[in-house]
Coordinates of C-alpha atoms in Angstrom, one line a residue:
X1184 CA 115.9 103.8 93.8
X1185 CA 117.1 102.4 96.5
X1186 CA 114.9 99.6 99.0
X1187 CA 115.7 98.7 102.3
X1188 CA 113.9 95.8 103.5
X1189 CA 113.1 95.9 107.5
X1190 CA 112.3 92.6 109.6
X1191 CA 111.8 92.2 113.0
X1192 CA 114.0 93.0 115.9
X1193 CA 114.3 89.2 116.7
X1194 CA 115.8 88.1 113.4
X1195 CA 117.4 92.0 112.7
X1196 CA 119.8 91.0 115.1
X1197 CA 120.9 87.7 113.1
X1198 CA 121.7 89.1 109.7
X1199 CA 125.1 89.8 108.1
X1200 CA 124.1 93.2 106.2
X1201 CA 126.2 94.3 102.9
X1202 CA 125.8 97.2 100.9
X1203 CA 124.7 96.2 97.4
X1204 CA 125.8 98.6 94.2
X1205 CA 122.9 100.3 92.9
X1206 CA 122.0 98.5 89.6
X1207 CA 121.5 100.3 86.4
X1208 CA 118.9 100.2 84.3
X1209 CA 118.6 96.1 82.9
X1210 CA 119.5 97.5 79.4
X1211 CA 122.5 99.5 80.7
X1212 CA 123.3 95.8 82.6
X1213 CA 123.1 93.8 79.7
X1214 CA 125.8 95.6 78.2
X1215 CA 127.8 95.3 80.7
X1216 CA 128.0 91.8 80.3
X1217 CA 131.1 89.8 79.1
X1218 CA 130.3 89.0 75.3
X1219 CA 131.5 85.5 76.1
X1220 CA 129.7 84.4 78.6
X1221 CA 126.2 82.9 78.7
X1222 CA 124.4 86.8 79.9
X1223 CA 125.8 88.4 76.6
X1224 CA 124.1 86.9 74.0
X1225 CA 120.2 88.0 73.0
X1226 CA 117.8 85.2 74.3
X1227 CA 115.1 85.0 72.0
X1228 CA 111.6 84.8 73.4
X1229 CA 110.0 81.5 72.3
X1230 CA 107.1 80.4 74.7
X1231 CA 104.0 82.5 75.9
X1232 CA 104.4 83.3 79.3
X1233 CA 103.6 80.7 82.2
X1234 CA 100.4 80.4 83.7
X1235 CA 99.8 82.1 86.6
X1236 CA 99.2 80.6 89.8
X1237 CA 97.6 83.1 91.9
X1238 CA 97.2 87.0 93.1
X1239 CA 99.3 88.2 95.5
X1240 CA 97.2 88.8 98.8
X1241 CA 95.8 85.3 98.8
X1242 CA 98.0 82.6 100.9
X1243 CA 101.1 81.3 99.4
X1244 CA 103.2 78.9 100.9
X1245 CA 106.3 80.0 102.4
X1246 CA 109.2 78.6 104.3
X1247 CA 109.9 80.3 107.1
X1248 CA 108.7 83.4 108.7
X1249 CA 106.2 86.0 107.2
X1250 CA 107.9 88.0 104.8
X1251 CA 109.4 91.0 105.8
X1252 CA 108.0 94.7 104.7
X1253 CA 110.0 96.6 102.6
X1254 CA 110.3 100.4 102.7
X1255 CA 111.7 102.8 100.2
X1256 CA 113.9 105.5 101.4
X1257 CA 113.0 109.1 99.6
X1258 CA 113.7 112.9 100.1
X1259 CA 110.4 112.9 102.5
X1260 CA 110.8 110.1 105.8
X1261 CA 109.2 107.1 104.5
X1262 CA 105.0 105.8 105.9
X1263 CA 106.0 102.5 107.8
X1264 CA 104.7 99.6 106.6
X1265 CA 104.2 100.6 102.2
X1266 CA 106.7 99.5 99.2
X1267 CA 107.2 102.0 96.8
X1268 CA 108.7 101.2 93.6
X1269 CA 109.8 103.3 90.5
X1270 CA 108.2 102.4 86.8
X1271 CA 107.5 105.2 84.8
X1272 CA 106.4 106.7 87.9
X1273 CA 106.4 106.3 91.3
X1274 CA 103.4 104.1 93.5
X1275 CA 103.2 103.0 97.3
X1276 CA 101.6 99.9 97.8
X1277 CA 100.6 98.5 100.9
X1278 CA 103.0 95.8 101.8
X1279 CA 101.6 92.1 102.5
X1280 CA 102.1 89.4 105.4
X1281 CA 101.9 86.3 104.3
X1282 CA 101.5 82.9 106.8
X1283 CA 103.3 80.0 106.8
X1284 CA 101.9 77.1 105.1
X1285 CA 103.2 73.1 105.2
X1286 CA 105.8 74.1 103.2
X1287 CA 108.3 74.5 105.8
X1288 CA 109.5 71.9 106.9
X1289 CA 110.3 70.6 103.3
X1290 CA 112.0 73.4 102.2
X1291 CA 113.8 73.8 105.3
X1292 CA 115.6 70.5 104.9
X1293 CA 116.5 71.3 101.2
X1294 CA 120.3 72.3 102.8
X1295 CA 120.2 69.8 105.2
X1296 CA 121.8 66.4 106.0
X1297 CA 123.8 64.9 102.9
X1298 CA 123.7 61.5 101.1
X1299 CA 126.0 59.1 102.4
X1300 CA 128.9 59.3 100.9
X1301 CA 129.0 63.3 101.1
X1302 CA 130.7 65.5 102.7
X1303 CA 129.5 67.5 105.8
X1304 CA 127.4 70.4 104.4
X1305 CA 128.7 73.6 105.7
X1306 CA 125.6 75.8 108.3
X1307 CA 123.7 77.3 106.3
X1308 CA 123.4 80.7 106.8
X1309 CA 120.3 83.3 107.9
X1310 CA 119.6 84.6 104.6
X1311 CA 119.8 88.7 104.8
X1312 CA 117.2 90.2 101.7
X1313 CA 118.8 93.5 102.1
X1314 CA 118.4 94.9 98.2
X1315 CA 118.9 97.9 95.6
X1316 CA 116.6 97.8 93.0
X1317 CA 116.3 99.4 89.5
X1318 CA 113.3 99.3 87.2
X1319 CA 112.5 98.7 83.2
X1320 CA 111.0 101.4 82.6
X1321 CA 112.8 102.2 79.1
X1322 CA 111.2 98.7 78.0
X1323 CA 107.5 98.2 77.4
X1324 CA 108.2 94.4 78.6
X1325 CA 109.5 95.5 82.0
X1326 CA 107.8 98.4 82.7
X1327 CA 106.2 96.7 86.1
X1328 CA 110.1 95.1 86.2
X1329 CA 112.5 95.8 89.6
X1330 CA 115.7 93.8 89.9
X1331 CA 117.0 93.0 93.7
X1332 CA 120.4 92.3 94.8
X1333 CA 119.9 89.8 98.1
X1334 CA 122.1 88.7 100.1
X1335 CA 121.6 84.8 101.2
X1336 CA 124.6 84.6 103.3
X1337 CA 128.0 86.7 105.1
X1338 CA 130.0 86.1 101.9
X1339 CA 130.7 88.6 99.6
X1340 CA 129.7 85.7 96.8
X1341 CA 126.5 85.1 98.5
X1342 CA 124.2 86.6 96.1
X1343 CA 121.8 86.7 94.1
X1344 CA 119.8 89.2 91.9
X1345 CA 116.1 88.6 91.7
X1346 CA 114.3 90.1 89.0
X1347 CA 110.2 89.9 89.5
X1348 CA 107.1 91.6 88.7
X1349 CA 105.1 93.9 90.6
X1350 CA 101.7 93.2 89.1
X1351 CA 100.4 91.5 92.2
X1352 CA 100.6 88.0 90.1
X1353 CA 102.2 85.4 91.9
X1354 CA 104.5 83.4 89.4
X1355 CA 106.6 80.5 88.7
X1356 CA 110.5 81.1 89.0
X1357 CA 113.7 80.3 87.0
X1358 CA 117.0 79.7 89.0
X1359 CA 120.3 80.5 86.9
X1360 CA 123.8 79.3 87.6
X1361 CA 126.2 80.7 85.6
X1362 CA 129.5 78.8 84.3
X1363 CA 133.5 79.1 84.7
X1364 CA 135.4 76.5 85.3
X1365 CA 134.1 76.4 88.9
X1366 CA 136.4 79.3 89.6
X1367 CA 135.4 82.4 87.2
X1368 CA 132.4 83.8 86.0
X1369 CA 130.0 86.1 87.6
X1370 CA 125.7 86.6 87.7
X1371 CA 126.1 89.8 85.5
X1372 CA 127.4 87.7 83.0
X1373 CA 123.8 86.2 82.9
X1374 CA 121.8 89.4 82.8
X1375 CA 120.3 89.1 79.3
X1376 CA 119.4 85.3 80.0
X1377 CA 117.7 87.0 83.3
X1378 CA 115.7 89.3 81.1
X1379 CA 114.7 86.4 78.6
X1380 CA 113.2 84.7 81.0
X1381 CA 111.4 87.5 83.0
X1382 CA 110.1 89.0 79.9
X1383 CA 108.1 85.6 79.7
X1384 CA 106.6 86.4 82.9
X1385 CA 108.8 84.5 85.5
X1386 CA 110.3 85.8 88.5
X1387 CA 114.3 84.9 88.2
X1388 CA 117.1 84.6 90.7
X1389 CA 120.7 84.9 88.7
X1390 CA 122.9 83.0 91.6
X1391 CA 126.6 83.7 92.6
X1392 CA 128.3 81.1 94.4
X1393 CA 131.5 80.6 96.5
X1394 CA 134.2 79.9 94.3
X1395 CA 136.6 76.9 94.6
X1396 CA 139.1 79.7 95.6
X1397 CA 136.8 80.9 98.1
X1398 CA 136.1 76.9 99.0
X1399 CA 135.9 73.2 98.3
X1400 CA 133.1 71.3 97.3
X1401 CA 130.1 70.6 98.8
X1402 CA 130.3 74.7 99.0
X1403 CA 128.6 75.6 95.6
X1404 CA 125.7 73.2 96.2
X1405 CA 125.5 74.0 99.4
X1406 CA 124.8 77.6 98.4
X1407 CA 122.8 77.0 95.6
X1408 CA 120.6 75.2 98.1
X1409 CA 120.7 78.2 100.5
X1410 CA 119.7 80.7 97.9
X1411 CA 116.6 78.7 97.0
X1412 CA 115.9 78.1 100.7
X1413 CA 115.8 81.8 101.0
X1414 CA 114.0 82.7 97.6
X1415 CA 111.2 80.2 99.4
X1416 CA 111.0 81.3 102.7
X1417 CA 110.8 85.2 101.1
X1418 CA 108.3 84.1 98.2
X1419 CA 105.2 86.8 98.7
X1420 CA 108.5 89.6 98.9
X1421 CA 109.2 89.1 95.1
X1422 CA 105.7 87.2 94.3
X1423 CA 106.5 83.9 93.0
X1424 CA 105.0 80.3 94.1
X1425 CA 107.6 78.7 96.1
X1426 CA 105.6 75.3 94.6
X1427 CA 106.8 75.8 90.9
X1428 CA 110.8 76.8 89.5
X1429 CA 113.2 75.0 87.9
X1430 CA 117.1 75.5 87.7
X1431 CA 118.9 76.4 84.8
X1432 CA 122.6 76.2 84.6
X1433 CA 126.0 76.5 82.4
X1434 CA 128.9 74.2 81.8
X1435 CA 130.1 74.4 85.7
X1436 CA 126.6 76.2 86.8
X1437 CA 125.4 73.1 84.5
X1438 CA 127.2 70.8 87.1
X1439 CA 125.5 72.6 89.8
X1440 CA 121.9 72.4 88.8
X1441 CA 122.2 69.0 88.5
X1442 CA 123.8 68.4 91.4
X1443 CA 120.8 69.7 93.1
X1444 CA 118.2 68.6 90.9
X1445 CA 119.7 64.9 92.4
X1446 CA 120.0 66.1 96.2
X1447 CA 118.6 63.7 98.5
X1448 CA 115.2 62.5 97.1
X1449 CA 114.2 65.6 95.3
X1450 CA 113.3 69.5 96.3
X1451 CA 110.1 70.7 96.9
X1452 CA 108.8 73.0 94.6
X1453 CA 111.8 71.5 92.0
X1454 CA 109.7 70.8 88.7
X1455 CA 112.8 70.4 86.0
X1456 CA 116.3 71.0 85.9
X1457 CA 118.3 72.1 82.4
X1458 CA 121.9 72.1 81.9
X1459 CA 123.4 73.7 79.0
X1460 CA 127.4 71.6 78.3
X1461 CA 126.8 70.3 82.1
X1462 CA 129.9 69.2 83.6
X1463 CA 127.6 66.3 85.0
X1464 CA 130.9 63.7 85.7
X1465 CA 133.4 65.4 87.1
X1466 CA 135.0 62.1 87.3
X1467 CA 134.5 61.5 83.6
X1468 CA 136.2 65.4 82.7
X1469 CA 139.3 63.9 85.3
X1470 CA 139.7 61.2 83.2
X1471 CA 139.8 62.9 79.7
X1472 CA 142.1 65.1 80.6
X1473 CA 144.5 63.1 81.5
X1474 CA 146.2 62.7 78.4
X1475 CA 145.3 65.1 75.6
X1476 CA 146.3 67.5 73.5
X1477 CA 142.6 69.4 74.0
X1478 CA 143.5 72.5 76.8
X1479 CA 140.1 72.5 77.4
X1480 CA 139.6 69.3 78.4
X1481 CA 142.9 69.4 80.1
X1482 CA 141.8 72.6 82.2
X1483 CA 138.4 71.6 83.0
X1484 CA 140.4 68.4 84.5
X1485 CA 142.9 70.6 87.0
X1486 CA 139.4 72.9 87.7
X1487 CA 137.6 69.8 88.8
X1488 CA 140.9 68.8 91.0
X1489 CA 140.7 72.4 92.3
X1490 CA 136.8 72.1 93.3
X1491 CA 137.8 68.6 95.2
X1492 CA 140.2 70.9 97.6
X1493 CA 143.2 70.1 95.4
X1494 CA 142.5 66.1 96.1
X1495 CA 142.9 63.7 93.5
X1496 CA 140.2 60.9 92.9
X1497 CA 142.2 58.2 94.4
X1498 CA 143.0 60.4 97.5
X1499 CA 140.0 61.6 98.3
X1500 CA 137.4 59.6 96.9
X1501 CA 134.6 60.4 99.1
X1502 CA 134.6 63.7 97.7
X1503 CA 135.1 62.8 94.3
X1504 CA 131.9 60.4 94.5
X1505 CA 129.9 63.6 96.4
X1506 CA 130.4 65.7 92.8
X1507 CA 129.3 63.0 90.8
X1508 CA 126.0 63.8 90.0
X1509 CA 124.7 60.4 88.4
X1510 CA 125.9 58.7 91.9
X1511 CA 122.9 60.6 93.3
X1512 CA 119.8 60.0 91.1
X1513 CA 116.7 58.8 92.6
X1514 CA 113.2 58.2 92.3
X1515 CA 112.3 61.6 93.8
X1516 CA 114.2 63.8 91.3
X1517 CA 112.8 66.1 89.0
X1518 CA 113.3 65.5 85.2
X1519 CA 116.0 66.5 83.1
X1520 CA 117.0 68.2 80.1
X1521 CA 120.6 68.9 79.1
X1522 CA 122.3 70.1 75.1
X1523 CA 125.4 69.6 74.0
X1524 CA 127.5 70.2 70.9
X1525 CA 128.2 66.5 69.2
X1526 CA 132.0 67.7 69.6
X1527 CA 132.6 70.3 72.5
X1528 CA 135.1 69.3 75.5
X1529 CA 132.1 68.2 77.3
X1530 CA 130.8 65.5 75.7
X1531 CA 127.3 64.2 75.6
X1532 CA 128.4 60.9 77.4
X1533 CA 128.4 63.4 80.5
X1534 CA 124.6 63.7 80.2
X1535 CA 124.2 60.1 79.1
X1536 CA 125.7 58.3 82.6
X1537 CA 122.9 60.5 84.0
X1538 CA 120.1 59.7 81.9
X1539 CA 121.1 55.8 82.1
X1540 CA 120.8 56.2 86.0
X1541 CA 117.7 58.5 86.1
X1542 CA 115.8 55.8 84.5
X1543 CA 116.6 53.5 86.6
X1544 CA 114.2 55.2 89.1
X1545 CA 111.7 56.5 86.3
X1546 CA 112.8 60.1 86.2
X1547 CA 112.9 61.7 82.2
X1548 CA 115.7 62.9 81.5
X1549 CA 116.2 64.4 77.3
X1550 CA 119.7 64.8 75.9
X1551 CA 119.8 67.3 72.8
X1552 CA 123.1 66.9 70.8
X1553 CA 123.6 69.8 68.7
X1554 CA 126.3 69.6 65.6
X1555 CA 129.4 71.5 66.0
X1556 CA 131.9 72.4 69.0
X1557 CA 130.0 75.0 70.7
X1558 CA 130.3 75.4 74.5
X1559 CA 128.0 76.6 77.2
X1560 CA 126.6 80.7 76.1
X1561 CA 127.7 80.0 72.4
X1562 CA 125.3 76.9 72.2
X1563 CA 122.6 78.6 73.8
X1564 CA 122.7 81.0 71.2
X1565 CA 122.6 79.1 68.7
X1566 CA 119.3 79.1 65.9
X1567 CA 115.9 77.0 68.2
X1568 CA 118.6 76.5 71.2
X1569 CA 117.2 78.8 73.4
X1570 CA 113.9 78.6 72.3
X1571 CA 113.6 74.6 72.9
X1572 CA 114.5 75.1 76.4
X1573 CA 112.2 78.0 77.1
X1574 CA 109.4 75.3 75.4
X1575 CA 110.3 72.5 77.7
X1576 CA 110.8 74.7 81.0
X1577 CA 106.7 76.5 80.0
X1578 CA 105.7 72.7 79.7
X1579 CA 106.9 71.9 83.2
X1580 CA 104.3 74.4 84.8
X1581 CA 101.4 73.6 82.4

């Protein structure tokens, strides 16, 4: 069933609106997933599901303006101002208004000035939640289960799919950045990881990003920024506590999480970031692939000259030092965990430089080396992979 979410005239006339395909069913989704990417595996289910933090209806802190109400359009014209929802059935609710708390402010400046040293930050954009949604109802874990396809931005890669609960239980969320070299991959890749996680009883946002064909770096932080800048200032729409997520990201989506986990002096709300083969040292991946015989090593090397704008380190080493995520640790982070196979093309010694700078400042950071030469989705699927992360991301909201 389609949902068309309204706001007010003021900020109607701001939004870039795209038509978002109708999802399937999250089964029917799953399979569509590449088998080699991180979404195709089965994620087992480790960890009992997160404590709650509250009930929708009492005051959550948001980041910008009230939510906006949703309406569902049907055969019959629509009562202003209800949600309705497909499960097994079909149920109105009345939809909720939520005030602004001190929350704004920090959350507003999460996309905001850069580190010396960065580049300028492209605007961010006015975040449009214009969504299709589908429901679980063919799974007893998702019966109360709709999946949303926002928009955080005009470009077509601006995206995001939020999967949440409709329980009236406001929830802790997971953030998930898939991989690909910095210029592949997709978010339906990472539909079954998206169903791990909300089958434990988090809300998740599966993130696209700009591409580096689309642009250069700082653009995939910068939009990973913007799309939890809007999943905050929209928290009571998908019920989730804009206080408690983490971000959880592959090989280059790896790169990406931790590139934000170590923006400015921390993000409010951030609790833990996990990256599973995180490209942490794009520097360190130029290096290696200099001269090889390893094609993976050589090609994540030309990727990471293709994210800098097709600059070299020597040329343009502003922008080399910007993606170099240990460069940016501080006290203010949140803590860390990455894996990595002993023997994969991107070695532990990534996550090492970042751990060695992280305490520095006091912030935990654990590095899990796994035997073998499994890369990104592969290693996530391997036997008490996936479940030690779901373990260490329950213990950041306990």
């Amino acid at each position: 069933m389609r949902t068309v979410v309204t706001v007010s005239a003021l900020a109607l006339a701001a939004l870039v609106i795209t038509p978002a395909a109708v999802h399937a069913s999250p089964s029917a989704h799953a399979a569509a997933a590449d088998p080699s990417q991180p979404g195709a595996g089965s994620a087992a289910r480790a960890t009992p599901a997160p404590r709650v933090a509250s009930r929708a209806g009492a005051t959550a802190e948001t980041t910008a303006a009230p939510a906006p109400r949703t309406t569902a359009k049907t055969a019959a014209t629509p009562t202003p101002g209800t949600t309705a929802k497909t499960t097994s059935g079909t149920k109105s609710t009345t939809a909720t208004t939520a005030k602004t708390t001190s929350g704004t402010r920090a959350a507003a400046g999460a996309a905001g000035t850069a580190r010396r040293g960065d580049p300028t930050p492209t605007p961010t954009p006015t975040p449009t939640p214009t969504s299709t949604s589908s429901t679980g109802a063919t799974d007893p874990l998702l019966q109360d289960v709709s999946v949303d396809t926002v928009s955080y931005g005009p470009h077509l890669r601006q995206r995001m799919d939020v999967w949440h609960h409709s329980d009236g239980l406001v929830r802790p969320a997971v953030f998930l950045i898939h991989g690909g070299w910095w210029s592949s991959g997709d978010k339906k890749y990472m539909t079954a990881v998206s169903r791990s996680y909300v089958e434990q009883g988090y809300t998740v946002f599966n993130i696209n990003y700009r591409l580096s064909s689309d642009a250069a770096w700082p653009a995939q932080r910068t939009d990973t920024l913007d799309a939890i800048a809007t999943a905050r200032r929209h928290a009571l729409l998908w019920a989730f506590d804009p206080a408690n997520y983490v971000v959880v990201g592959f090989s280059a989506g790896g790169h990406l999480a931790t590139a934000v986990g170590t923006y400015k002096n921390g993000l409010p709300g951030l609790r833990g970031v996990v990256g599973v083969s995180p490209v942490v040292s794009p520097l360190t991946a130029y290096n290696e692939g200099a001269d090889t015989l390893d094609s993976n090593k050589r090609k994540l090397r030309e990727s990471a000259i293709r994210l800098a704008g097709g600059c070299e380190p020597g040329k343009c080493p502003r922008i080399w030092n910007s993606m170099e995520v240990p460069l940016h640790a501080s006290r203010g982070d949140a803590p860390v965990l990455t894996v990595h196979s002993q023997d994969e093309f991107v070695p532990v010694e990534h996550s090492l430089r970042l751990k060695d700078r992280l305490a520095r400042f006091g912030v935990n950071m654990t590095v899990m080396a796994e035997p073998g030469v499994e890369h990104s989705s592969p290693l996530y699927r391997l036997p008490g992979v996936a479940e030690s992360v779901h373990a260490w991301i329950a213990a950041r909201f306990s």
